[in-house]
Coordinates of C-alpha atoms and ligand atoms in Angstrom, one line a residue:
M970 CA 19.3 13.9 -4.1
K971 CA 19.2 14.6 -7.8
N972 CA 16.2 12.3 -8.6
I973 CA 13.9 13.6 -5.8
Y974 CA 11.7 16.4 -7.1
K975 CA 9.6 18.7 -4.8
N976 CA 5.9 19.2 -5.3
S977 CA 5.4 22.2 -7.8
Q978 CA 3.4 22.8 -10.8
K979 CA 6.6 22.5 -12.9
N980 CA 7.5 19.2 -11.5
L981 CA 3.9 17.9 -11.9
N982 CA 4.2 18.7 -15.6
K983 CA 7.6 16.9 -15.8
A984 CA 5.9 13.9 -14.1
K985 CA 3.0 13.9 -16.6
K986 CA 5.4 14.0 -19.6
I987 CA 7.3 11.0 -18.3
L988 CA 4.1 9.0 -17.7
E989 CA 2.8 9.9 -21.1
K990 CA 5.9 8.4 -22.6
N991 CA 5.0 5.2 -20.7
N992 CA 7.9 5.5 -18.3
I993 CA 7.8 4.9 -14.6
I994 CA 8.0 7.4 -11.7
A995 CA 7.6 7.2 -7.9
V996 CA 4.8 9.1 -6.3
P997 CA 3.5 9.7 -2.7
T998 CA 0.2 8.6 -1.5
E999 CA -1.5 8.8 1.9
T1000 CA -0.8 5.1 2.5
V1001 CA 2.7 4.4 1.1
Y1002 CA 4.9 5.6 -1.8
G1003 CA 4.2 3.8 -5.1
L1004 CA 5.7 3.2 -8.5
A1005 CA 3.3 4.7 -11.1
G1006 CA 2.7 3.8 -14.7
N1007 CA 0.2 4.3 -17.4
A1008 CA -2.4 1.5 -16.7
Y1009 CA -3.4 1.4 -20.4
S1010 CA 0.1 0.6 -21.5
D1011 CA 1.5 -2.9 -21.6
K1012 CA 4.9 -1.4 -21.9
S1013 CA 4.5 0.6 -18.6
I1014 CA 3.2 -2.3 -16.7
K1015 CA 5.9 -4.7 -17.8
K1016 CA 8.4 -2.0 -16.6
I1017 CA 6.8 -1.9 -13.3
Y1018 CA 6.9 -5.7 -12.8
K1019 CA 10.5 -5.7 -13.9
L1020 CA 11.7 -2.9 -11.5
K1021 CA 9.9 -4.5 -8.6
N1022 CA 11.0 -8.0 -9.5
R1023 CA 7.3 -8.9 -8.9
P1024 CA 5.8 -12.2 -9.7
K1025 CA 3.5 -11.8 -12.8
I1026 CA 0.6 -13.5 -11.0
N1027 CA 0.5 -10.6 -8.5
P1028 CA -2.0 -8.0 -9.9
L1029 CA -1.6 -4.2 -9.4
I1030 CA -4.0 -1.6 -8.1
I1031 CA -5.4 0.9 -10.5
H1032 CA -5.6 4.4 -9.2
Y1033 CA -8.3 6.9 -10.3
Y1034 CA -9.1 10.5 -9.9
N1035 CA -12.9 10.0 -9.9
L1036 CA -15.8 7.7 -10.6
R1037 CA -16.4 8.9 -14.1
S1038 CA -12.9 7.7 -15.2
L1039 CA -13.6 4.3 -13.6
K1040 CA -16.9 3.6 -15.2
K1041 CA -15.2 2.5 -18.5
D1042 CA -13.1 -0.1 -16.7
A1043 CA -15.2 -1.8 -14.1
H1044 CA -18.8 -2.9 -13.4
L1045 CA -19.9 -0.9 -10.3
N1046 CA -22.3 -2.5 -7.8
E1047 CA -24.4 -1.3 -4.9
K1048 CA -21.9 -2.3 -2.2
F1049 CA -19.3 -0.4 -4.1
F1050 CA -21.3 2.8 -4.2
K1051 CA -22.0 2.6 -0.4
L1052 CA -18.3 2.1 0.5
Y1053 CA -17.2 4.6 -2.0
K1054 CA -19.4 7.2 -0.7
R1055 CA -18.1 6.8 2.8
F1056 CA -14.4 6.0 2.4
S1057 CA -13.2 7.4 -1.0
P1058 CA -11.0 9.1 -1.8
G1059 CA -8.9 7.4 0.9
P1060 CA -7.0 4.3 1.9
I1061 CA -9.4 1.6 0.5
T1062 CA -9.1 -0.6 -2.5
Y1063 CA -12.1 -2.3 -4.2
I1064 CA -12.0 -5.6 -6.3
L1065 CA -14.6 -5.3 -9.0
Q1066 CA -15.4 -7.1 -12.2
K1067 CA -13.4 -5.8 -15.1
R1068 CA -15.3 -4.5 -18.2
K1069 CA -14.8 -6.4 -21.4
G1070 CA -14.0 -3.1 -23.3
S1071 CA -11.6 -1.7 -20.8
K1072 CA -8.3 -0.4 -22.0
I1073 CA -6.5 -1.5 -18.8
S1074 CA -3.5 -3.5 -19.8
K1075 CA -4.3 -7.3 -19.2
F1076 CA -0.9 -7.6 -17.5
A1077 CA -2.0 -5.0 -14.9
N1078 CA -4.5 -7.3 -13.4
A1079 CA -2.6 -10.5 -14.1
K1080 CA -5.2 -11.5 -16.8
L1081 CA -7.9 -11.9 -14.2
K1082 CA -11.5 -11.2 -14.7
S1083 CA -11.4 -8.6 -11.9
I1084 CA -9.5 -5.4 -11.2
A1085 CA -8.4 -3.6 -8.1
V1086 CA -9.2 0.1 -8.0
R1087 CA -8.4 3.0 -5.6
F1088 CA -9.0 6.6 -5.3
P1089 CA -6.2 8.0 -3.3
S1090 CA -6.8 11.1 -1.2
N1091 CA -3.2 12.6 -1.2
K1092 CA -3.4 16.0 -2.9
I1093 CA -0.2 15.6 -4.9
I1094 CA -1.2 12.3 -6.5
R1095 CA -4.7 13.5 -7.1
N1096 CA -3.5 16.6 -8.9
L1097 CA -1.4 14.4 -11.2
L1098 CA -4.3 12.0 -11.9
K1099 CA -6.5 14.9 -12.7
E1100 CA -4.2 16.0 -15.5
L1101 CA -3.8 12.6 -17.1
K1102 CA -5.9 10.9 -19.8
F1103 CA -5.3 7.4 -18.3
P1104 CA -5.5 5.9 -14.7
L1105 CA -2.2 4.9 -13.0
A1106 CA -1.2 1.3 -11.9
I1107 CA 0.6 2.0 -8.6
P1108 CA 2.0 -0.8 -6.5
S1109 CA 4.0 0.0 -3.4
A1110 CA 7.5 1.3 -4.4
N1111 CA 9.6 -1.4 -2.9
I1112 CA 11.4 -4.5 -4.4
S1113 CA 8.8 -7.3 -4.2
S1114 CA 8.5 -8.8 -0.6
A1115 CA 10.4 -5.9 1.1
V1116 CA 9.1 -3.1 3.4
S1117 CA 7.0 -0.5 1.7
P1118 CA 8.5 3.1 1.5
V1119 CA 6.8 5.9 3.5
S1120 CA 9.1 8.8 2.3
S1121 CA 10.9 9.7 -0.9
I1122 CA 14.2 8.8 0.7
D1123 CA 12.9 5.3 1.4
V1124 CA 12.1 5.0 -2.3
F1125 CA 15.6 6.2 -3.2
E1126 CA 17.1 3.5 -0.9
E1127 CA 15.0 0.8 -2.6
F1128 CA 15.8 1.7 -6.2
G1129 CA 18.6 4.2 -6.3
K1130 CA 19.1 5.5 -9.8
K1131 CA 16.9 3.0 -11.4
I1132 CA 14.0 5.3 -10.8
N1133 CA 15.0 8.7 -12.1
F1134 CA 12.0 10.8 -11.0
I1135 CA 10.7 10.5 -7.4
L1136 CA 7.9 13.1 -6.6
D1137 CA 8.3 14.2 -3.0
G1138 CA 5.3 14.5 -0.7
G1139 CA 6.8 14.3 2.7
A1140 CA 6.0 11.4 5.0
S1141 CA 3.0 9.2 4.1
S1142 CA 0.2 10.1 6.6
I1143 CA -1.0 6.7 7.2
G1144 CA 2.0 4.6 6.6
L1145 CA 0.4 1.2 5.8
E1146 CA -1.0 0.0 2.5
S1147 CA -4.8 0.4 1.7
T1148 CA -7.4 -2.0 3.0
V1149 CA -8.3 -4.3 0.1
I1150 CA -12.0 -5.5 -0.1
S1151 CA -13.4 -7.7 -2.7
L1152 CA -16.8 -7.0 -4.0
Y1153 CA -16.5 -9.4 -6.9
D1154 CA -17.9 -13.0 -6.4
K1155 CA -17.8 -12.9 -2.6
T1156 CA -17.7 -9.8 -0.3
Q1157 CA -14.4 -10.4 1.5
L1158 CA -11.6 -8.5 3.1
L1159 CA -8.4 -9.4 1.6
R1160 CA -6.0 -7.1 3.3
P1161 CA -6.6 -5.1 6.5
G1162 CA -5.7 -1.4 6.5
A1163 CA -6.6 1.9 8.0
V1164 CA -10.2 1.4 7.1
H1165 CA -11.1 -1.5 9.3
S1166 CA -13.5 -4.4 9.1
K1167 CA -15.9 -2.9 11.6
E1168 CA -16.3 0.3 9.8
I1169 CA -17.0 -1.7 6.6
S1170 CA -19.4 -3.9 8.3
G1171 CA -21.3 -0.8 9.6
V1172 CA -21.7 0.6 6.2
L1173 CA -22.7 -2.6 4.5
R1174 CA -24.8 -3.8 7.4
T1175 CA -23.4 -7.3 7.1
K1176 CA -20.5 -8.8 8.9
V1177 CA -17.3 -8.6 7.0
S1178 CA -14.5 -10.5 8.8
N1179 CA -10.7 -10.0 8.7
P1180 CA -8.6 -12.3 6.5
K1181 CA -8.1 -15.5 8.5
K1182 CA -4.8 -17.3 8.6
I1183 CA -1.9 -16.2 6.5
N1184 CA -1.2 -19.7 5.3
K1185 CA -4.3 -19.5 3.1
I1186 CA -3.7 -17.5 0.0
I1187 CA -6.9 -16.0 -1.1
S1188 CA -5.8 -13.3 -3.4
P1189 CA -2.9 -14.1 -5.8
G1190 CA -1.0 -11.3 -4.1
Q1191 CA -1.5 -12.5 -0.5
L1192 CA 2.0 -14.0 -0.6
K1193 CA 3.0 -15.2 2.8
K1194 CA 6.3 -13.6 3.2
H1195 CA 6.0 -9.9 2.7
Y1196 CA 7.0 -6.5 4.2
S1197 CA 10.2 -8.1 5.3
P1198 CA 13.1 -6.0 6.6
G1199 CA 15.5 -8.9 6.0
I1200 CA 16.3 -9.8 9.5
P1201 CA 14.4 -12.3 11.8
I1202 CA 11.3 -10.9 13.7
I1203 CA 9.9 -12.5 16.8
L1204 CA 6.3 -11.6 17.7
N1205 CA 4.4 -11.4 21.1
C1206 CA 7.7 -11.1 23.2
K1207 CA 7.3 -10.4 26.8
R1208 CA 10.6 -9.2 28.2
V1209 CA 13.1 -6.6 27.0
D1210 CA 16.9 -7.5 27.1
D1211 CA 19.7 -5.6 25.6
K1212 CA 20.7 -7.7 22.5
A1213 CA 17.8 -7.4 20.0
A1214 CA 15.9 -4.3 18.8
F1215 CA 12.5 -4.1 20.6
I1216 CA 9.4 -2.8 19.0
V1217 CA 7.0 -1.7 21.9
F1218 CA 3.7 0.1 22.1
G1219 CA 2.3 2.1 24.8
K1220 CA 3.0 4.2 28.0
K1221 CA 4.5 1.6 30.2
Y1222 CA 7.8 1.2 28.3
K1223 CA 10.8 3.3 29.2
N1224 CA 13.1 4.6 26.5
G1225 CA 16.3 2.8 25.8
K1226 CA 18.8 2.6 23.1
N1227 CA 17.4 -0.6 21.6
I1228 CA 13.7 0.1 22.5
F1229 CA 11.5 1.6 19.6
N1230 CA 8.2 2.8 20.9
L1231 CA 5.6 2.9 18.0
S1232 CA 3.4 5.1 20.2
S1233 CA 4.2 6.1 23.8
K1234 CA 0.7 7.6 24.0
S1235 CA -0.9 4.3 23.0
D1236 CA -2.2 5.8 19.7
L1237 CA -2.7 3.0 17.0
K1238 CA -2.8 5.5 14.2
E1239 CA 0.7 6.9 15.2
A1240 CA 1.9 3.3 15.5
G1241 CA 0.8 2.6 11.9
K1242 CA 2.5 5.6 10.6
K1243 CA 5.7 4.7 12.4
L1244 CA 6.0 1.0 11.7
Y1245 CA 7.8 0.8 8.4
K1246 CA 10.0 3.7 9.3
T1247 CA 11.0 1.9 12.4
L1248 CA 11.7 -1.3 10.6
R1249 CA 14.0 0.5 8.2
K1250 CA 15.7 2.3 11.0
I1251 CA 16.4 -0.8 13.0
K1252 CA 17.8 -2.5 9.9
K1253 CA 20.1 0.4 9.2
L1254 CA 21.4 0.4 12.9
G1255 CA 22.7 -3.0 12.2
Y1256 CA 20.6 -5.1 14.6
K1257 CA 20.5 -8.9 13.7
K1258 CA 17.1 -9.4 15.4
I1259 CA 13.8 -7.7 16.1
K1260 CA 11.6 -8.6 19.0
V1261 CA 8.0 -7.2 19.1
M1262 CA 5.8 -6.9 22.2
K1263 CA 2.1 -7.4 21.8
I1264 CA 0.2 -4.8 20.0
P1265 CA -3.6 -4.3 20.4
N1266 CA -5.4 -6.1 17.8
N1267 CA -8.2 -3.8 17.0
K1268 CA -8.8 -0.9 14.4
I1269 CA -5.6 -0.2 12.6
G1270 CA -3.8 -2.6 15.1
I1271 CA -5.3 -5.4 13.0
A1272 CA -3.3 -4.1 9.9
I1273 CA -0.2 -3.6 12.0
N1274 CA -0.3 -7.1 13.3
D1275 CA -1.0 -8.5 9.8
R1276 CA 2.1 -6.8 8.4
L1277 CA 4.2 -7.9 11.4
R1278 CA 3.1 -11.5 11.0
R1279 CA 4.0 -11.5 7.3
A1280 CA 7.3 -9.7 8.0
A1281 CA 8.1 -12.4 10.5
Y1282 CA 7.1 -15.3 8.3
Ligands
LIG232 O1 -2.0 1.6 -0.4 C1 -1.9 1.0 -1.4 O2 -2.7 0.3 -1.9 C2 -0.6 1.2 -2.2 C3 -0.4 2.6 -2.7 C4 0.8 2.8 -3.5 O3 -1.6 2.9 -3.3 N1 -0.5 0.2 -3.2 C5 -0.1 -1.1 -2.9 O4 -0.1 -1.9 -4.0 O5 -0.1 -1.6 -1.8 P1 0.6 -3.4 -4.0 O6 0.8 -3.8 -5.4 O7 1.8 -3.3 -3.2 O8 -0.6 -4.3 -3.4 C6 -1.7 -4.6 -4.2 C7 -2.5 -5.7 -3.5 C8 -1.9 -7.0 -3.6 O9 -2.0 -7.8 -2.4 C9 -2.6 -7.7 -4.8 O10 -2.5 -9.1 -4.7 C10 -4.0 -7.2 -4.6 O11 -3.8 -5.8 -4.2 N2 -4.8 -7.3 -5.8 C11 -4.7 -6.5 -6.9 N3 -5.5 -6.8 -7.8 C12 -6.3 -7.8 -7.3 C13 -7.3 -8.6 -7.8 N4 -7.8 -8.5 -9.1 N5 -7.8 -9.6 -7.0 C14 -7.4 -9.8 -5.8 N6 -6.3 -9.0 -5.3 C15 -5.9 -8.1 -6.1
LIG233 MG1 3.2 -4.0 -1.9

């Protein structure tokens, strides 16, 4: 496809030029693909919201290369340093107090007093961030409330020619959006992800629980319906029949035309990586309904179940 660009120095330079002109590109990260724009530019941020058809009240995550570049934009606290040391760069986002003098566009954080910040570990996006004089606002590269893309082709399917530069980085290694933890006001997990609550509790030496029910919106962006493939999903099913598409997990399931095993070796990481790809595939095959068997609710399984519940809402 014409608008998908391989990872090369030449293409990184191209990407850089587009971003410096306050235009938007799609980029790989280890979690999911995102739409990237200059976080200091109101114009870029407005373009992102428009492309995604995203409600203005739902703030974006600002992506940084390192701590030095973050210090101008946020107040850093002790909990942040502890978690940063253990988990960053990687699939975790911190909510911090925004600095008064920060150049981050007020539209990027929905005019809140806080901002969300992340240090992605994917080499390609890191190389790009390193070259830029500004951080990048990067929401997932899907139309608001749809399934996040985990490959450059997925991004193309979401936006077609509306995004004319998609930087290819192969399949996202994690496949689920980052863990979001608020360290502003209260310490609170807002979105489960590959870094799970037990690991965070271990580092902070205090219990950090998973977000409770999905009908309570804590963060402006915790909209209930989300990650939706656009067909009904039924959770915690017990028996396979031959009409719906079945998403299963584990050794005990046989293969079948309508059976989609997230991991036949019962590996939750593999299941996380395959979830969004599987939802897209099922939709493309024309199924009208998805049934999901129980998936273990621990470690990254908590994030998988969270996304499935929202997709089913
Ligand atoms: O893995 C990821 O985080 C991906 C990749 C591309 O980096 N990005 C991503 O962005 O998932 P997005 O925009 O799809 O999700 C951002 C989440 C939303 O739930 C939003 O509400 C929350 O972060 N968020 C952002 N700023 C916030 C703030 N100041 N307070 C509370 N929640 C915030
Ligand atoms: Mg998203």
